[in-house]
Structure formats: structure tokens, C-alpha cells
Amino acid sequence: MITGDASYIKKINRSLIIREILREEMISRADLSKITALTRATISAQVADLLEEELVVETQLEHNSVGRKPIMLSLNGHAGYALGIDLDFGQVSFTLSNLLGSPVSSEIIRIHTNNYAEILELLILNITKYQKEFSDSRYGIVGIVVAIHGLVSNDEFIQYVPRFHWKNVNLKSDLEKAVGVEIHLENNANLSSFAERVFIHHETDNLLCTTLYSGIGLGMMMNNKFFRGHDGFAGEIGHMIIVPGGKPCTCGNKGCWEKYASETSVFEYLSETKSISNITYEQIQQWMNEDDSDVYEIMEQFIYYLSIGLNNMINIYNPDVVVIDSELLRIYPDSLHKIHQNLHSQISHYRELTLSTIGKKSCVLGACALAISHFLDVPILNLPYKD
């Protein structure tokens, strides 16, 4: 039984009730009381507050049995919106979702600059646009989260973004001064792991999500919380050395994992082999359909080096679920089976290793979900994923 300050207990109970309403999607007051072990009086009082705040709505179910028709509770997804922003090299993705995490607006803006002031201006312009366009609900935009492909400290200060060459910039403060609302910054891989936990793997407490696109990032959910390390920089797994004295990396070391097992490395190998620049996934898919030996050789090498790093990750963290986010692996035949075949260690333990079904959208959807989590004050959410 939880004891302590009455307002704190009320806050904990409220969070518990909202989480169960989200988990079940529709639930009665009586079932809420059973699941949460809270008294019916507590449930009634809390639900009355949530109804008044328009965060919860009632629906009366139709049924043929004798007796009162049950009144079901569900979260009011239209009470507000969450804005997720994925600030990546070459493009910025904006997704606005309702409070159930369902996207209502998405946009990708190409950028051709690394200049901090220019990108800051673009972000301010678009955030302001969304604030004006979606102010008609009870709460408007309830939160804004920006995904950063680099080092973000525990106090949300950007230490380093490799591909932008940004060092020690306070994007959070600069944005907040301009748009007048709280902004949160988070590492992109962490947000991808959060999306996988929130939308797909609802019953998993310990999850690793490794993203393989422009580099390699690792998002870690341990006991349903981000594992950040001392300064917040944990998860830079792409700079684990797997080939001593190997290819030089922008981080200053040689032989980093992402130089051999990121999608960027595959595209670079193929560009060199084919003497073609700006290769697309569609071209790679076509070459696979044609049984191109160069493509298959490079993909097999990609999977070989990928498996080395995955083996290390699994042995270090002993996760429940490992999610790999890679478009190349999704289009390469039997890729997951090939990875499993390369994981030979008898001491590697995990329950499930799978490819992401969310894909590149996981980062921006994770940003939306984190904004919702902050607003509802529910640390971990269970939301339905609708592709």
C-alpha cells in the first residue's frame, strides 16, 4: 500500500488510472478498480476530475443482456496534440499526433545547410506554424520533443552532433525563448527505443533498439527507463571498435562499428563498386531481384559485421528484446535468419531479436510519445500502433 503525502498519492493514483485506460483502450470504472486495486470511491473521484478536464470521455456500450448498459472510459485523443521533430542530416521531419499517438499531420523538409542559425530559424518558423494551426483543442500542443542525432546531456544540452559539426549548443534554450513553450531534446536512438516499447512491445521492461541509418545508435530501455550513463551519453555503440586499426572514423578512432555495419557504409561500398552516386533503396532492391553478386556480397559482409556488434551488445546488457531498425535488412531476403546464424555464443541470452516494424518513423513517433508521456505524467505508455 502506498503511503505518504496525500497530494503525492493522488498524483500516483491518477497516473496509474490513465495508464490502465490507455492500456485497455476502453474500460469501466469497476474494472479499473479491480486492475488497480484502488477503491471505487477513489476511482470515481479521479475519473470525475479527468472528465472535467476533458482528458477522458464516456461511451455507453450497446448490448442485449438485461441490466444497466456499461459505461466505458477512454482517453480523449482529441484533447490536445504532441509535436515530434526529427532533426537529421539533410532533412527535418515533423509529425503531429493526437494524445493516443496517432499522427494527424506529417511533413519532411529538406535542408541543405549545417548552419546552426539557419536551422534554428527553420525550426522556430515551423513550430510557430503548428502552434497557430492546432490551437483549437482544449490543450493545443501539449508538448514538443526534438530528436538529436548526437550527444545530448542529461540537462538536454547538445554537446556534439557529428554530421552537423555542432559543438556545445543550447538548442533547447534558444527554441524556448523564441516559441514561449517548454521544449525537450532527446537522442534519436533513445526515442526509437521508446517508440518500440510504447507502440509495439507493450510487455517488455528491458529493450534495446539499434538504428543503422546514417550511423549506428543504441537506445536502451532498462526497467522501462532510459539508460543514459553518467552524463547522458550512453548508447554511442556505433563507436565501439570491432576492427582494430581499421577505417578512420570522424570520432577520432579507427575501426568503429558504424564504419562497417551502418547503412551509410553499405551505400558507400555500393557507390564505389558500381561507380554510381546517390544510390537509392529502390536500386538496391532491383539489383537484389536481378541476383547481383556484388550486392549480395556486400550485404553478407554488412550482416557479418552487424552480428559482431549485436553479439557484444547482447552479452553486455542481457536484454529481453533486441530491435534492429534498418530498411536494408527489411528488403534483404532472410536477413533475420542470417543474423541469428551468426550469433553463436552460448552465453548470449535474449528472448526476442526482431526487425522494427515501425522503421524510420520510430524516432519521430517516439518524440510524440515522449511529449504525451510528459503531459499525462505517465512514465510509460501503451499506445496502439496504426501504420
Coordinates of C-alpha atoms in Angstrom, one line a residue:
M1 CA 0.0 0.0 0.0
I2 CA 1.3 3.4 -1.0
T3 CA 1.6 5.8 2.0
G4 CA 2.8 9.4 2.2
D5 CA 1.7 12.9 1.3
A6 CA -1.9 13.0 0.1
S7 CA -1.3 15.1 -3.0
Y8 CA 1.6 12.8 -4.0
I9 CA -0.6 9.7 -3.6
K10 CA -3.3 11.4 -5.6
K11 CA -0.8 12.0 -8.4
I12 CA 0.4 8.4 -8.4
N13 CA -3.2 7.1 -8.5
R14 CA -4.0 9.4 -11.4
S15 CA -1.0 8.2 -13.3
L16 CA -2.0 4.6 -12.7
I17 CA -5.6 5.2 -13.8
I18 CA -4.6 6.9 -17.0
R19 CA -2.1 4.2 -17.8
E20 CA -4.7 1.5 -17.5
I21 CA -7.2 3.4 -19.5
L22 CA -4.6 3.7 -22.3
R23 CA -3.6 0.0 -21.9
E24 CA -7.2 -1.2 -22.2
E25 CA -8.4 1.5 -24.7
M26 CA -11.9 1.2 -23.2
I27 CA -12.6 0.2 -19.6
S28 CA -15.3 0.5 -17.0
R29 CA -14.9 2.1 -13.6
A30 CA -15.5 -1.3 -11.9
D31 CA -12.7 -3.0 -14.0
L32 CA -10.4 -0.1 -13.3
S33 CA -10.9 -0.7 -9.6
K34 CA -10.1 -4.4 -9.9
I35 CA -7.0 -3.8 -12.0
T36 CA -5.5 -1.0 -10.0
A37 CA -6.6 -2.3 -6.5
L38 CA -7.9 1.2 -5.8
T39 CA -11.3 1.7 -4.1
R40 CA -14.3 2.6 -6.2
A41 CA -14.6 5.9 -4.3
T42 CA -11.0 6.8 -5.4
I43 CA -11.7 5.7 -9.0
S44 CA -14.9 7.8 -9.1
A45 CA -13.2 10.9 -7.7
Q46 CA -10.3 10.6 -10.1
V47 CA -12.5 9.9 -13.1
A48 CA -14.7 12.9 -12.3
D49 CA -11.6 15.1 -12.4
L50 CA -10.4 13.6 -15.7
L51 CA -13.9 14.1 -17.2
E52 CA -14.0 17.7 -16.1
E53 CA -10.6 18.3 -17.7
E54 CA -11.8 16.6 -20.9
L55 CA -9.0 14.1 -20.8
V56 CA -11.4 11.2 -20.6
V57 CA -14.7 10.5 -22.4
E58 CA -17.5 8.2 -21.6
T59 CA -19.1 5.7 -24.0
Q60 CA -22.2 3.7 -23.3
L61 CA -21.9 0.2 -24.8
E62 CA -24.9 -1.3 -26.5
H63 CA -25.6 -4.9 -25.6
N64 CA -28.6 -7.3 -25.4
S65 CA -28.3 -8.6 -21.8
V66 CA -30.6 -7.5 -19.0
G67 CA -29.4 -4.7 -16.8
R68 CA -27.7 -1.4 -17.0
K69 CA -25.6 -0.7 -20.1
P70 CA -21.9 -0.4 -19.0
I71 CA -20.3 3.0 -19.3
M72 CA -16.8 2.7 -20.7
L73 CA -14.0 5.2 -20.2
S74 CA -11.4 6.0 -22.8
L75 CA -8.7 8.7 -23.3
N76 CA -9.9 11.7 -25.3
G77 CA -7.3 11.7 -28.0
H78 CA -8.6 15.0 -29.4
A79 CA -8.0 17.0 -26.2
G80 CA -4.5 18.0 -27.5
Y81 CA -1.6 17.3 -29.8
A82 CA 2.1 16.3 -29.4
L83 CA 4.7 17.6 -31.8
G84 CA 7.7 15.3 -32.6
I85 CA 10.6 16.7 -34.6
D86 CA 13.4 14.5 -36.0
L87 CA 16.4 16.8 -36.8
D88 CA 18.5 14.7 -39.1
F89 CA 21.3 15.4 -41.6
G90 CA 19.7 16.7 -44.8
Q91 CA 16.2 16.8 -43.5
V92 CA 13.9 17.7 -40.7
S93 CA 10.7 15.6 -40.1
F94 CA 7.7 17.0 -38.3
T95 CA 4.9 14.8 -37.0
L96 CA 1.9 16.0 -35.0
S97 CA -0.1 13.3 -33.2
N98 CA -3.2 13.2 -31.0
L99 CA -3.0 12.1 -27.4
L100 CA -3.3 8.5 -28.5
G101 CA -0.1 8.8 -30.6
S102 CA -1.9 8.6 -33.9
P103 CA -0.4 11.0 -36.5
V104 CA -2.7 13.7 -37.8
S105 CA 0.0 15.7 -39.8
S106 CA 3.4 14.8 -41.1
E107 CA 5.9 16.8 -43.1
I108 CA 9.6 16.4 -44.2
I109 CA 11.6 19.5 -45.1
R110 CA 14.9 19.0 -46.9
I111 CA 17.7 21.1 -45.7
H112 CA 21.0 22.0 -47.5
T113 CA 22.9 23.6 -44.7
N114 CA 24.6 22.7 -41.4
N115 CA 24.5 26.3 -40.2
Y116 CA 23.0 26.4 -36.7
A117 CA 21.4 29.8 -37.0
E118 CA 19.6 28.9 -40.3
I119 CA 18.3 25.6 -38.9
L120 CA 17.2 27.2 -35.7
E121 CA 15.2 29.7 -37.7
L122 CA 13.6 26.9 -39.7
L123 CA 12.6 25.1 -36.5
I124 CA 11.1 28.3 -35.0
L125 CA 9.2 29.1 -38.1
N126 CA 7.6 25.6 -38.3
I127 CA 6.9 25.2 -34.6
T128 CA 5.1 28.6 -34.7
K129 CA 3.1 27.4 -37.7
Y130 CA 2.0 24.3 -35.8
Q131 CA 1.1 26.3 -32.7
K132 CA -1.2 28.5 -34.8
E133 CA -2.8 25.8 -36.8
F134 CA -3.5 23.4 -33.9
S135 CA -4.7 25.7 -31.1
D136 CA -8.4 24.7 -31.4
S137 CA -8.4 21.8 -29.0
R138 CA -8.7 22.0 -25.2
Y139 CA -5.0 21.9 -24.6
G140 CA -3.5 22.8 -28.1
I141 CA 0.0 21.4 -28.5
V142 CA 0.8 19.7 -25.2
G143 CA 4.5 19.1 -25.8
I144 CA 7.3 19.4 -28.2
V145 CA 10.3 16.9 -28.4
V146 CA 13.2 17.2 -30.8
A147 CA 15.3 14.2 -31.7
I148 CA 19.0 14.9 -31.9
H149 CA 21.4 12.6 -33.8
G150 CA 24.3 13.2 -31.5
L151 CA 25.3 13.6 -27.8
V152 CA 22.6 15.2 -25.6
S153 CA 23.4 15.6 -21.9
N154 CA 21.1 14.8 -19.0
D155 CA 20.2 18.5 -18.8
E156 CA 19.3 18.4 -22.6
F157 CA 22.4 20.4 -23.7
I158 CA 23.8 19.4 -27.1
Q159 CA 27.5 18.5 -26.7
Y160 CA 28.2 17.3 -30.2
V161 CA 26.3 16.5 -33.5
P162 CA 28.9 14.8 -35.8
R163 CA 27.2 15.4 -39.2
F164 CA 26.3 19.0 -38.4
H165 CA 29.7 19.7 -36.7
W166 CA 27.8 21.3 -33.9
K167 CA 29.6 21.5 -30.5
N168 CA 28.2 22.9 -27.3
V169 CA 24.9 24.5 -28.5
N170 CA 21.9 25.2 -26.3
L171 CA 19.1 24.5 -28.8
K172 CA 16.6 23.9 -26.0
S173 CA 17.1 27.3 -24.6
D174 CA 17.2 29.1 -28.0
L175 CA 13.9 27.4 -29.1
E176 CA 12.1 28.1 -25.8
K177 CA 13.0 31.8 -25.9
A178 CA 11.6 32.0 -29.4
V179 CA 8.4 30.0 -29.2
G180 CA 7.5 30.6 -25.5
V181 CA 6.9 26.9 -24.5
E182 CA 8.9 24.1 -23.0
I183 CA 11.0 22.1 -25.4
H184 CA 12.6 18.7 -24.7
L185 CA 15.6 17.3 -26.5
E186 CA 16.5 13.6 -26.7
N187 CA 18.9 11.3 -28.5
N188 CA 17.3 9.8 -31.6
A189 CA 18.1 6.2 -30.7
N190 CA 16.5 6.6 -27.3
L191 CA 13.3 7.9 -29.0
S192 CA 13.3 4.9 -31.4
S193 CA 13.6 2.6 -28.4
F194 CA 10.8 4.5 -26.6
A195 CA 8.5 4.1 -29.7
E196 CA 9.2 0.4 -29.9
R197 CA 8.3 0.0 -26.3
V198 CA 5.2 2.2 -26.4
F199 CA 3.7 1.1 -29.7
I200 CA 4.8 -2.5 -30.2
H201 CA 6.5 -4.3 -27.3
H202 CA 4.0 -3.4 -24.5
E203 CA 5.1 -6.0 -22.0
T204 CA 8.8 -5.6 -22.3
D205 CA 10.7 -3.9 -19.4
N206 CA 14.2 -4.2 -21.0
L207 CA 14.6 -3.4 -24.6
L208 CA 17.5 -2.4 -26.9
C209 CA 16.9 -0.7 -30.2
T210 CA 19.8 -0.2 -32.6
T211 CA 19.3 2.1 -35.6
L212 CA 21.5 1.6 -38.6
Y213 CA 20.9 4.5 -40.9
S214 CA 23.4 7.4 -41.1
G215 CA 25.4 5.8 -38.3
I216 CA 24.6 3.3 -35.5
G217 CA 22.8 4.4 -32.4
L218 CA 21.6 2.4 -29.5
G219 CA 18.5 3.3 -27.5
M220 CA 18.2 1.4 -24.2
M221 CA 15.1 0.9 -22.1
M222 CA 16.1 -0.7 -18.8
N223 CA 13.3 -1.3 -16.3
N224 CA 11.1 1.0 -18.5
K225 CA 13.5 3.9 -18.2
F226 CA 16.2 5.3 -20.5
F227 CA 19.7 4.1 -19.6
R228 CA 21.7 7.2 -20.1
G229 CA 25.0 6.8 -18.3
H230 CA 26.8 9.4 -16.1
D231 CA 26.4 12.4 -18.4
G232 CA 23.6 11.1 -20.7
F233 CA 25.9 10.0 -23.5
A234 CA 25.4 6.2 -23.2
G235 CA 24.4 4.3 -26.3
E236 CA 27.1 5.5 -28.7
I237 CA 27.6 1.9 -29.7
G238 CA 28.5 2.8 -33.3
H239 CA 31.9 3.9 -32.0
M240 CA 32.7 0.5 -30.4
I241 CA 35.9 -0.7 -32.2
I242 CA 35.4 -4.0 -33.9
V243 CA 38.3 -3.8 -36.4
P244 CA 41.5 -2.6 -34.5
G245 CA 43.4 -0.3 -36.8
G246 CA 40.6 -0.3 -39.3
K247 CA 38.9 2.5 -41.2
P248 CA 39.3 6.0 -39.7
C249 CA 36.1 7.4 -38.1
T250 CA 35.0 11.0 -37.5
C251 CA 35.1 10.3 -33.8
G252 CA 38.9 10.1 -33.9
N253 CA 39.2 6.3 -33.6
K254 CA 39.8 3.6 -36.2
G255 CA 37.7 0.5 -36.9
C256 CA 34.4 1.8 -35.4
W257 CA 31.3 -0.5 -35.8
E258 CA 29.4 2.1 -37.8
K259 CA 32.1 2.2 -40.5
Y260 CA 31.3 -1.5 -41.3
A261 CA 27.6 -2.1 -40.3
S262 CA 25.7 1.1 -40.9
E263 CA 23.5 1.6 -43.9
T264 CA 25.8 4.5 -44.9
S265 CA 28.7 2.1 -45.1
V266 CA 26.7 -0.1 -47.4
F267 CA 25.7 2.7 -49.7
E268 CA 29.4 3.9 -49.8
Y269 CA 30.6 0.4 -50.7
L270 CA 28.0 0.1 -53.4
S271 CA 28.7 3.6 -54.8
E272 CA 32.4 2.7 -55.1
T273 CA 31.7 -0.8 -56.6
K274 CA 29.1 0.5 -59.1
S275 CA 30.7 3.9 -59.7
I276 CA 27.2 5.4 -59.1
S277 CA 26.4 8.2 -56.6
N278 CA 23.1 8.8 -54.7
I279 CA 22.1 5.1 -54.7
T280 CA 18.5 4.5 -53.5
Y281 CA 16.8 1.6 -51.7
E282 CA 14.8 1.0 -54.9
Q283 CA 18.0 0.5 -56.9
I284 CA 19.3 -1.9 -54.3
Q285 CA 16.0 -3.8 -54.4
Q286 CA 16.2 -4.1 -58.1
W287 CA 19.8 -5.4 -58.0
M288 CA 18.7 -8.0 -55.5
N289 CA 15.9 -9.0 -57.8
E290 CA 18.5 -9.5 -60.5
D291 CA 20.7 -11.6 -58.2
D292 CA 23.5 -9.1 -58.5
S293 CA 26.6 -10.8 -56.9
D294 CA 28.2 -7.5 -55.8
V295 CA 25.2 -6.5 -53.9
Y296 CA 24.8 -9.9 -52.2
E297 CA 28.5 -10.0 -51.3
I298 CA 28.3 -6.5 -49.7
M299 CA 25.1 -7.3 -47.9
E300 CA 26.6 -10.5 -46.5
Q301 CA 29.6 -8.5 -45.2
F302 CA 27.2 -6.0 -43.7
I303 CA 25.4 -8.8 -41.8
Y304 CA 28.7 -10.3 -40.7
Y305 CA 29.9 -7.1 -39.1
L306 CA 26.5 -6.3 -37.8
S307 CA 26.3 -9.6 -36.0
I308 CA 29.7 -9.0 -34.3
G309 CA 28.3 -5.8 -32.7
L310 CA 25.0 -7.4 -31.8
N311 CA 26.8 -10.2 -30.0
N312 CA 28.7 -7.7 -27.9
M313 CA 25.5 -5.7 -27.1
I314 CA 23.6 -8.8 -26.0
N315 CA 26.4 -10.1 -23.8
I316 CA 26.8 -6.7 -22.1
Y317 CA 23.2 -5.9 -21.5
N318 CA 21.3 -9.2 -21.4
P319 CA 18.1 -7.6 -22.9
D320 CA 14.7 -9.1 -23.1
V321 CA 14.1 -7.8 -26.7
V322 CA 16.5 -6.5 -29.3
V323 CA 15.0 -4.4 -32.1
I324 CA 17.1 -3.7 -35.3
D325 CA 15.9 -0.7 -37.3
S326 CA 17.2 -1.0 -40.9
E327 CA 15.4 -0.6 -44.2
L328 CA 18.2 -2.6 -45.9
L329 CA 17.5 -5.6 -43.7
R330 CA 13.8 -5.3 -44.3
I331 CA 14.3 -5.7 -48.1
Y332 CA 17.1 -8.3 -47.9
P333 CA 15.8 -11.9 -48.1
D334 CA 16.0 -13.9 -44.9
S335 CA 18.2 -11.3 -43.2
L336 CA 17.0 -12.0 -39.7
H337 CA 17.7 -15.7 -40.0
K338 CA 21.2 -14.9 -41.3
I339 CA 21.8 -12.7 -38.2
H340 CA 20.6 -15.5 -35.9
Q341 CA 23.0 -17.9 -37.6
N342 CA 25.9 -15.6 -36.8
L343 CA 25.1 -15.4 -33.1
H344 CA 27.0 -18.5 -31.9
S345 CA 27.8 -17.6 -28.3
Q346 CA 26.5 -20.0 -25.7
I347 CA 26.4 -17.2 -23.1
S348 CA 24.2 -14.7 -25.2
H349 CA 20.8 -14.6 -23.7
Y350 CA 17.8 -12.6 -25.1
R351 CA 14.1 -13.5 -25.6
E352 CA 13.5 -11.9 -29.0
L353 CA 15.6 -10.4 -31.8
T354 CA 13.4 -8.7 -34.4
L355 CA 13.3 -6.1 -37.2
S356 CA 11.5 -2.9 -36.5
T357 CA 8.0 -2.8 -38.0
I358 CA 7.8 1.0 -37.4
G359 CA 11.0 1.8 -39.4
K360 CA 12.3 5.3 -39.9
K361 CA 9.2 6.8 -38.4
S362 CA 10.1 5.3 -35.0
C363 CA 12.2 8.3 -34.0
V364 CA 9.6 11.0 -34.6
L365 CA 6.8 8.8 -33.2
G366 CA 8.9 8.2 -30.1
A367 CA 9.2 12.0 -29.8
C368 CA 5.4 12.4 -29.9
A369 CA 5.0 9.6 -27.4
L370 CA 7.5 11.2 -25.0
A371 CA 5.7 14.5 -25.2
I372 CA 2.4 12.7 -24.4
S373 CA 4.1 10.9 -21.5
H374 CA 5.3 14.2 -20.0
F375 CA 1.9 15.9 -20.4
L376 CA -0.1 13.0 -18.9
D377 CA 2.6 12.4 -16.3
V378 CA 2.6 8.7 -17.1
P379 CA 6.2 7.4 -17.3
I380 CA 5.5 4.5 -19.7
L381 CA 2.6 4.3 -22.2
N382 CA 0.9 1.5 -24.1
L383 CA -0.4 3.0 -27.3
P384 CA -1.9 1.3 -30.3
Y385 CA 0.3 1.4 -33.5
K386 CA -1.6 2.2 -36.7
D387 CA 0.6 2.1 -39.8

